[in-house]
Short mmCIF file of C-alpha atoms in Angstrom, two decimals:
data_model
loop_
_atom_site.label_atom_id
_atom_site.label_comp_id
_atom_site.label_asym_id
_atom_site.label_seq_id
_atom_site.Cartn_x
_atom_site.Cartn_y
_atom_site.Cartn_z
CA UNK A 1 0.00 0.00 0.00
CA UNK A 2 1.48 3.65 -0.78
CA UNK A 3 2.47 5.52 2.09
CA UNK A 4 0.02 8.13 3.13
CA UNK A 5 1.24 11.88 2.41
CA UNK A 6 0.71 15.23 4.52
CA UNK A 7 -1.77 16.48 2.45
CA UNK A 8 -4.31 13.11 2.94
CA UNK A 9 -3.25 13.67 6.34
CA UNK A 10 -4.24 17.66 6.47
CA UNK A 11 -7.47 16.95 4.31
CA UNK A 12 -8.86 14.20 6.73
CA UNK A 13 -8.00 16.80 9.68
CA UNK A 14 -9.86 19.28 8.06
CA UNK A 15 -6.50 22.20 8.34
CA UNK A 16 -4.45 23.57 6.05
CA UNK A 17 -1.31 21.82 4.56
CA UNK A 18 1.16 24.32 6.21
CA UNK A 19 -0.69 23.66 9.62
CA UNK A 20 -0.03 19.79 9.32
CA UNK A 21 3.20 20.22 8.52
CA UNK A 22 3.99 22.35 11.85
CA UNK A 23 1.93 19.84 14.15
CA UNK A 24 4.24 16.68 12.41
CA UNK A 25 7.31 18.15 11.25
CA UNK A 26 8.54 19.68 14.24
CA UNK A 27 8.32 23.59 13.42
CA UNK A 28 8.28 25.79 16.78
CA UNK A 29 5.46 27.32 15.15
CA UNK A 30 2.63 25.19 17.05
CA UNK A 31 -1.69 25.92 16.44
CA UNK A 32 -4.06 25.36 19.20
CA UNK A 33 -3.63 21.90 21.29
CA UNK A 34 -7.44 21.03 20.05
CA UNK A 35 -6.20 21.25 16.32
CA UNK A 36 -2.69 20.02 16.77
CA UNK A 37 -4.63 16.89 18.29
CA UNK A 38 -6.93 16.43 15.47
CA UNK A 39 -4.11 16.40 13.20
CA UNK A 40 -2.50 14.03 14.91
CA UNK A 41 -5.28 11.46 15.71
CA UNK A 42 -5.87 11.88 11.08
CA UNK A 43 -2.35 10.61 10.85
CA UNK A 44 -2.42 7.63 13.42
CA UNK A 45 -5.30 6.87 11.19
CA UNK A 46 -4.35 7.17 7.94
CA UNK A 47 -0.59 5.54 8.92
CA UNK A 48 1.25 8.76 8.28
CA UNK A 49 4.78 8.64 8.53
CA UNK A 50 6.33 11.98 8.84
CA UNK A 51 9.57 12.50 5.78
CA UNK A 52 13.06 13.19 8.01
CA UNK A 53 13.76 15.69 5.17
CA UNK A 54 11.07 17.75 5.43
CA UNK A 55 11.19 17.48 9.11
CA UNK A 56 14.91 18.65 8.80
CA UNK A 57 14.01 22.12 6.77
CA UNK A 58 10.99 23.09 9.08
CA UNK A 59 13.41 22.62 12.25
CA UNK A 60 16.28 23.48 10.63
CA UNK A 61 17.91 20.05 12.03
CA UNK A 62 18.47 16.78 10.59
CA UNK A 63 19.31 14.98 13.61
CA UNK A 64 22.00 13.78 12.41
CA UNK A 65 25.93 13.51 13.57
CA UNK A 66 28.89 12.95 11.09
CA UNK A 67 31.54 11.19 12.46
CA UNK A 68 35.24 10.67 10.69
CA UNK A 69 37.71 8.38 11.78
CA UNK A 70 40.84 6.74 9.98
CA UNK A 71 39.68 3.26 10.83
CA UNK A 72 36.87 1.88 12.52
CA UNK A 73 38.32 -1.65 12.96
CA UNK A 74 41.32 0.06 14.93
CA UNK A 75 39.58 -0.67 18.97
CA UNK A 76 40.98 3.34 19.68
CA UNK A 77 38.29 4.68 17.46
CA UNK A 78 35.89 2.02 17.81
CA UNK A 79 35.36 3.10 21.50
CA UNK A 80 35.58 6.77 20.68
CA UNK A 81 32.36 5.73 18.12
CA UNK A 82 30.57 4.33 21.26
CA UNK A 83 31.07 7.66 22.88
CA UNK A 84 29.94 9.49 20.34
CA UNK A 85 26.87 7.06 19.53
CA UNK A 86 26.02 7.43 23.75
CA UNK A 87 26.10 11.07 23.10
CA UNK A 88 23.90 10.97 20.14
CA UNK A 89 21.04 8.67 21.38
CA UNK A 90 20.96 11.15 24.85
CA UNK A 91 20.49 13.94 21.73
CA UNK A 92 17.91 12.19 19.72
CA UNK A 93 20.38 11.64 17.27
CA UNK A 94 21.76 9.31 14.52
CA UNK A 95 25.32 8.76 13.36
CA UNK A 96 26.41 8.46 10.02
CA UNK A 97 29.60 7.02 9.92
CA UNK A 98 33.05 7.77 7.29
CA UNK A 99 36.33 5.21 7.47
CA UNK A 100 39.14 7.51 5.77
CA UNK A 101 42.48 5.88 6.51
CA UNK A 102 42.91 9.08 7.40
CA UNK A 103 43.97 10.58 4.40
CA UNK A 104 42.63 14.62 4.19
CA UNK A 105 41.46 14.28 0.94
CA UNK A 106 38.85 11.23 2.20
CA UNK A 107 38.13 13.57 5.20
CA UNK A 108 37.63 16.45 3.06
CA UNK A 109 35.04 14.19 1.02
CA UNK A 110 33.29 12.46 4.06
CA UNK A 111 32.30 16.42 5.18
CA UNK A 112 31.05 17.51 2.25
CA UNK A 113 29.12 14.60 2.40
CA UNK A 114 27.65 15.08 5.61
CA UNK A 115 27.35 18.79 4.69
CA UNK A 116 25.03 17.52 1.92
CA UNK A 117 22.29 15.64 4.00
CA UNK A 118 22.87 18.71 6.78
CA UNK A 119 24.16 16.87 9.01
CA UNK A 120 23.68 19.25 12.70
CA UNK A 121 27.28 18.64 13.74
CA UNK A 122 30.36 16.69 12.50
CA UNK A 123 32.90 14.55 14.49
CA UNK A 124 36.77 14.17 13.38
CA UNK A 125 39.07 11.87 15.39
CA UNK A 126 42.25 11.30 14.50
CA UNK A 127 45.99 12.38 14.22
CA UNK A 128 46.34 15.38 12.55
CA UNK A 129 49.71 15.69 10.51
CA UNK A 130 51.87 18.56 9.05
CA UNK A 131 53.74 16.00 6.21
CA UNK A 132 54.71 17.39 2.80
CA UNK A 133 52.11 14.71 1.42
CA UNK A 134 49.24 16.19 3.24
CA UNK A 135 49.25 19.86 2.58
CA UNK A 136 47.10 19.84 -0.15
CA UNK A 137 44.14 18.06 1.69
CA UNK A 138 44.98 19.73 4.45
CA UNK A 139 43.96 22.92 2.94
CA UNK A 140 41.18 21.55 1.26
CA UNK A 141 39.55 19.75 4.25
CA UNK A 142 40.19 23.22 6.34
CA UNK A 143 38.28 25.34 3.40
CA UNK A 144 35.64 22.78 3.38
CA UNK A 145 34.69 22.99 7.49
CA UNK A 146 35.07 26.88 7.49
CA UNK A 147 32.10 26.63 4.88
CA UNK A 148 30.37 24.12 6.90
CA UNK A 149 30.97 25.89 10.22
CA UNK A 150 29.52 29.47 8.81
CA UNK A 151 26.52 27.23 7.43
CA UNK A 152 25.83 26.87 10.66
CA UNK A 153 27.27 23.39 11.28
CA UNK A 154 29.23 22.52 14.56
CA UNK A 155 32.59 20.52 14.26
CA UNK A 156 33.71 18.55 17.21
CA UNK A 157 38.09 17.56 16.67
CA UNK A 158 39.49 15.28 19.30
CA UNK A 159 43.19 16.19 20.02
CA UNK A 160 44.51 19.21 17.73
CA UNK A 161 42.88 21.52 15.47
CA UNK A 162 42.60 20.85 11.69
CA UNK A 163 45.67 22.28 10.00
CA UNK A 164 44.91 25.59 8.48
CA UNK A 165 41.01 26.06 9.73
CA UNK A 166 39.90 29.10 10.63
CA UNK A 167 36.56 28.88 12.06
CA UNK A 168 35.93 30.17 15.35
CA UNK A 169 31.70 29.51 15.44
CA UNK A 170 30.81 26.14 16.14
CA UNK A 171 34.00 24.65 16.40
CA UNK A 172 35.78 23.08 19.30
CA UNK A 173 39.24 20.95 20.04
CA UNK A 174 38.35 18.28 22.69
CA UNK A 175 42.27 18.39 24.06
CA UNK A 176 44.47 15.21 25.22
CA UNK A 177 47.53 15.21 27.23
CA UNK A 178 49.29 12.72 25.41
CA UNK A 179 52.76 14.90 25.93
CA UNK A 180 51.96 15.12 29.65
CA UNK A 181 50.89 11.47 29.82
CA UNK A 182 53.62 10.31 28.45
CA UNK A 183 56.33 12.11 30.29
CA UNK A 184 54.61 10.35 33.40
CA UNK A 185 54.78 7.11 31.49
CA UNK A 186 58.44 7.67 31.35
CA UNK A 187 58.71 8.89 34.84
CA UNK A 188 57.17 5.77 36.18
CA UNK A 189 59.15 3.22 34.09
CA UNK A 190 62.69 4.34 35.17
CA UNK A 191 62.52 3.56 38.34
CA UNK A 192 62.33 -0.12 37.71
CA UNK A 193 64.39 -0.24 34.46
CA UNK A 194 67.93 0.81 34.35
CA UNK A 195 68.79 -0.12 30.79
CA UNK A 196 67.73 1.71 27.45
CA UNK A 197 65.03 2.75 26.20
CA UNK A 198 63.41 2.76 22.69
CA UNK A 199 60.64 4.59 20.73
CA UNK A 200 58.55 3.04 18.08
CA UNK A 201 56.59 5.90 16.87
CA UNK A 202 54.16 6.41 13.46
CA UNK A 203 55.79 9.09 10.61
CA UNK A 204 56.97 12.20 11.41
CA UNK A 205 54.57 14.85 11.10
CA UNK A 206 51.84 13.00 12.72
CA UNK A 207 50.73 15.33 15.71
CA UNK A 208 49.56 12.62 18.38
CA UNK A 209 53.16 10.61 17.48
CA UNK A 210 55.09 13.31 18.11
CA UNK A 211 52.83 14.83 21.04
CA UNK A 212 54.31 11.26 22.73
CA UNK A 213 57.77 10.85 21.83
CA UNK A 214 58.08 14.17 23.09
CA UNK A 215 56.73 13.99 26.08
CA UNK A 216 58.53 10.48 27.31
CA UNK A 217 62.22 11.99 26.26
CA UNK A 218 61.04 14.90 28.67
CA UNK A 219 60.21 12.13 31.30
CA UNK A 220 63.59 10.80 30.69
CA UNK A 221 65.41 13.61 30.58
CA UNK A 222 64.20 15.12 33.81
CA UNK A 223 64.93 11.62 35.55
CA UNK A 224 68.81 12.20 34.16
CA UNK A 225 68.39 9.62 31.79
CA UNK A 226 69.86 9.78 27.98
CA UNK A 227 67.17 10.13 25.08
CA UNK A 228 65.46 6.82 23.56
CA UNK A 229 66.68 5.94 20.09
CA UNK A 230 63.23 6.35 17.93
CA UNK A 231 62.66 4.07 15.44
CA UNK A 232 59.68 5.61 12.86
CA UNK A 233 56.82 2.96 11.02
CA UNK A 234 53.56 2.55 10.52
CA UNK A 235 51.00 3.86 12.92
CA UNK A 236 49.06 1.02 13.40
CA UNK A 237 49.86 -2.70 14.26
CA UNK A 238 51.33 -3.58 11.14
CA UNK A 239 53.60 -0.55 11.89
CA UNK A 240 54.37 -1.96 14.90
CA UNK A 241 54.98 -5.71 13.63
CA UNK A 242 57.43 -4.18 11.08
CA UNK A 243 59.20 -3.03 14.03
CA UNK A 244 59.32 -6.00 15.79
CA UNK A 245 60.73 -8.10 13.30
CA UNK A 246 63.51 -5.74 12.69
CA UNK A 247 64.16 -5.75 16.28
CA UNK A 248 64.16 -9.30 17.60
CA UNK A 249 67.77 -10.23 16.19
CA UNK A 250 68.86 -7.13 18.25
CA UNK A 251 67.82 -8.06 21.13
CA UNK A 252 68.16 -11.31 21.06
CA UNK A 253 72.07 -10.21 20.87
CA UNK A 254 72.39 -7.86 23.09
CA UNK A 255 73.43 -8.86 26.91
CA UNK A 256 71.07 -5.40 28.26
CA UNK A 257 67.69 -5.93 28.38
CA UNK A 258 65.55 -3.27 26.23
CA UNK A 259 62.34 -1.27 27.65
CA UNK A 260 60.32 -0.05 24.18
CA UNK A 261 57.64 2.34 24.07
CA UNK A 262 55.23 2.16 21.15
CA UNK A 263 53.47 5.54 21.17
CA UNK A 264 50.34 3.42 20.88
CA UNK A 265 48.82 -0.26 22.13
CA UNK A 266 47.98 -1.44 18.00
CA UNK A 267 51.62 -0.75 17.36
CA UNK A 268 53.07 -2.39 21.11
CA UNK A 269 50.85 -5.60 19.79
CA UNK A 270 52.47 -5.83 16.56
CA UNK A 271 55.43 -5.34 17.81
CA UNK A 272 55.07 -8.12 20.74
CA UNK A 273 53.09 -10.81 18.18
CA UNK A 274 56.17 -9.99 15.88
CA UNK A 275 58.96 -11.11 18.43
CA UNK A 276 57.42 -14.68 19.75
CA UNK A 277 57.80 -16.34 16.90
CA UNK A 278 61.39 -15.31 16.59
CA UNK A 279 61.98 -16.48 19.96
CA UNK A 280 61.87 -13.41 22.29
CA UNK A 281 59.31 -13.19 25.08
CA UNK A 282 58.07 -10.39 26.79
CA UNK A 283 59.12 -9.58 29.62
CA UNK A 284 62.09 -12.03 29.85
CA UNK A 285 64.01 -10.67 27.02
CA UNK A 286 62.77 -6.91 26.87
CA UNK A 287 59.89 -5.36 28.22
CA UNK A 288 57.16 -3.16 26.32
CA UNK A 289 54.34 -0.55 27.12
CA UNK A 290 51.91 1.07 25.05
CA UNK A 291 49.37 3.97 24.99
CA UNK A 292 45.58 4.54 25.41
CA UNK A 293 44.68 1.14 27.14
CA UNK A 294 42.37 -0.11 24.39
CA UNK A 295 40.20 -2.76 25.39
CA UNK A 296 41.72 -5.47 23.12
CA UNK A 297 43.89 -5.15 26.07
CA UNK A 298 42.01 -6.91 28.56
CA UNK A 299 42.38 -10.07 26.19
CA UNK A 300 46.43 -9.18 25.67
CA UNK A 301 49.16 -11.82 27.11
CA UNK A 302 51.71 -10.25 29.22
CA UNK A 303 49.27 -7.67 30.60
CA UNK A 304 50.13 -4.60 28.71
CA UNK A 305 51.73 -1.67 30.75
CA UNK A 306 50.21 1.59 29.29
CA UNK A 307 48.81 4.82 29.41
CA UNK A 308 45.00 4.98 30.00
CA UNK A 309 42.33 7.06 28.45
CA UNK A 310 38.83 7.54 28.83
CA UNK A 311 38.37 7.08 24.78
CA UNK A 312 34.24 6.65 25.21
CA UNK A 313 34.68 10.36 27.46
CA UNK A 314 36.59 11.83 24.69
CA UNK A 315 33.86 10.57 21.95
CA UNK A 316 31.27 12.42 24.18
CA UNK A 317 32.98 15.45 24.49
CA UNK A 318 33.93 15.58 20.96
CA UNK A 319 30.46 15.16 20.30
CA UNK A 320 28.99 17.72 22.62
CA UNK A 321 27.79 16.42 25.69
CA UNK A 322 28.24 18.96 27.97
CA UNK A 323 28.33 16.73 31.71
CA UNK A 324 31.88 14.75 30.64
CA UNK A 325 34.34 15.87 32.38
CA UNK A 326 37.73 17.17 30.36
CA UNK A 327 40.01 14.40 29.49
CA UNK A 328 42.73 13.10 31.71
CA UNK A 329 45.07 9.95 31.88
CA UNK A 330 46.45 7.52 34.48
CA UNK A 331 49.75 5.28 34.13
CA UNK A 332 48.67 1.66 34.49
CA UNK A 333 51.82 -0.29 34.64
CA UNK A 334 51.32 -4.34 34.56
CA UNK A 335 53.08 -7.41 33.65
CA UNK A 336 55.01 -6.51 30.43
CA UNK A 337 57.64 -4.32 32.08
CA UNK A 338 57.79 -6.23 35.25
CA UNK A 339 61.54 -7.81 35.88
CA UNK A 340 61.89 -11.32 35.94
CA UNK A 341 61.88 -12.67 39.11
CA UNK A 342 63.07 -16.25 40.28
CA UNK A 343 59.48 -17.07 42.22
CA UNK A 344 57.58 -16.30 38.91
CA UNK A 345 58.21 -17.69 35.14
CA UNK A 346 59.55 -14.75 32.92
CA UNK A 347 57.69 -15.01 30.00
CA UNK A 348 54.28 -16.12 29.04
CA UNK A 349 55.80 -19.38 26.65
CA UNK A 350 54.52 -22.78 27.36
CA UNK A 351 56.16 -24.28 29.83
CA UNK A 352 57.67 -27.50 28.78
CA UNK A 353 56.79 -30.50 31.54
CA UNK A 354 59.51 -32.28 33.51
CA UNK A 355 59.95 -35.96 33.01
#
């Protein structure tokens, strides 16, 4: 059967078509209870289902939030989407969702996009990044939120502005220590580690990256301690596994045990899942912490020392709610840069039984 329309709907009520559309399309404009009733009870009866577009001109609203991330299968932004999605259902919202890899250009495409079906606000998350290879999209994905922002949109970023935006309406940075957090990383792990120390950070350029290694060569510095070597890959567990594989002869070699911090917990996987096979266990033969305490980690063998975040917080904040509290951090240090002890096996291997 065809779906009823508003003017069956105003006809059967016995009002005009513009007063219908006010009673069921959510205009602030509202007639007399006794009419708005009558055109209610016609639309019940006739099976009226009001059109989200129209609804979206007469309140100017769509009820809808854009939300950008580089990868959705990455647990980080997966529970940054949950925040986000809490937020929107406590805002009689819907999310519509863009993967970019984050590449500008895709980002610069996934807001036009959302600009198009007016979406109310837009959501970015993400490492921003200053490389050569990103200045063009860079300047196209800023041109394309000042446009949306003086529209009328609202743009929620979590960590660091967009590179080159300009928009002051409707547009807000939900901040993250990460150079703070990871000084205190730092702090904490020299006190039980007296050997060196090594980064495995994502490309230079990439703002959260470098927000990190930063921050922990402070921590080490101001604990009199010489600067980690950095090694740079991928940001992401492949990244990561690279790493690990070009590491494991290296340590296996050397007679100092190595602490490595991987600026995030996708890359500190990689890197750990890369070294069994060649033999290397953590924390027998080098010990490991992350950032951001995903919640793959609760799943992860050693425990994974790292820094925690409230990602689901930062997805609210990012996407407005006004009750979550800023963002903060806590070091949570656990199993992978313990020392081995004699009382305790070293490593999480298989232990081989005794005949």
């Amino acid at each position: 059967m065809a779906a009823s329309t508003l003017s069956e709907v105003a006809r059967l009520a016995g009002v005009s078509l513009a007063t219908a559309s006010r009673v069921l399309n959510g205009s602030s404009r509202k007639p007399a209870e006794d009419i708005a009733e009558r055109v209610r009870e016609a639309a019940d009866k006739l099976g009226y289902v009001p059109n989200a577009q129209a609804q979206a001109l007469a309140k100017s609203s769509s009820g809808l939030i854009g939300l950008i991330v580089h990868d959705i299968a990455d647990p980080y932004f997966s529970a940054i989407a949950r925040g986000v999605q809490e937020a929107a259902r406590q805002q009689n919202r819907m999310v519509l969702l863009a993967s970019t890899s984050g590449a500008a250009s895709d980002e610069r495409e996934a807001v036009a996009a959302f600009a198009a079906r007016r979406a109310d606000s837009i959501v970015i998350a993400g490492s921003r990044s200053v490389r050569a290879e990103d200045q063009q999209g860079n300047a196209e994905l800023a041109a394309e939120l000042d446009r949306y922002c003086r529209n009328g949109g609202h743009v929620g970023v979590v960590g660091h502005p967009i590179v080159g935006a300009s928009a002051s309406e409707g547009y807000h940075v939900v901040k993250v220590p990460n150079e703070e957090l990871a000084a205190g990383l730092a702090a904490e792990l020299v006190d039980a580690h007296d050997g060196p120390f090594l980064i495995i950070a994502g490309p230079e350029g990439l703002y959260t990256s470098d927000d990190r290694v930063r921050g922990f060569q402070r921590g080490l510095a101001d604990a009199g301690r010489p600067p980690a070597e950095v090694i740079r890959t991928g940001f992401n567990r492949a990244g990561g596994y690279d790493a690990g594989l070009a590491l494991a002869e290296r340590i296996k070699s050397s007679e100092e045990r190595l602490c490595i911090f991987a600026v995030n917990d996708v890359m500190a996987i990689g890197v750990t899942a890369a070294l069994r096979p060649e033999g290397v266990w953590i924390p027998r033969d080098a010990t490991i912490a992350g950032f951001d305490d995903i919640e793959t980690l609760r799943d992860f063998r050693p425990a994974l020392s790292t820094v925690h975040l409230p990602l689901e917080d930062i997805g609210r904040l990012a996407a407005g709610d006004p009750d979550t509290p800023p963002v903060s951090g806590v070091v949570k240090l656990r199993r992978s840069t313990e020392a081995p002890t004699a009382e305790a096996p070293a490593t999480d291997a298989p232990v081989k039984s005794q005949a």
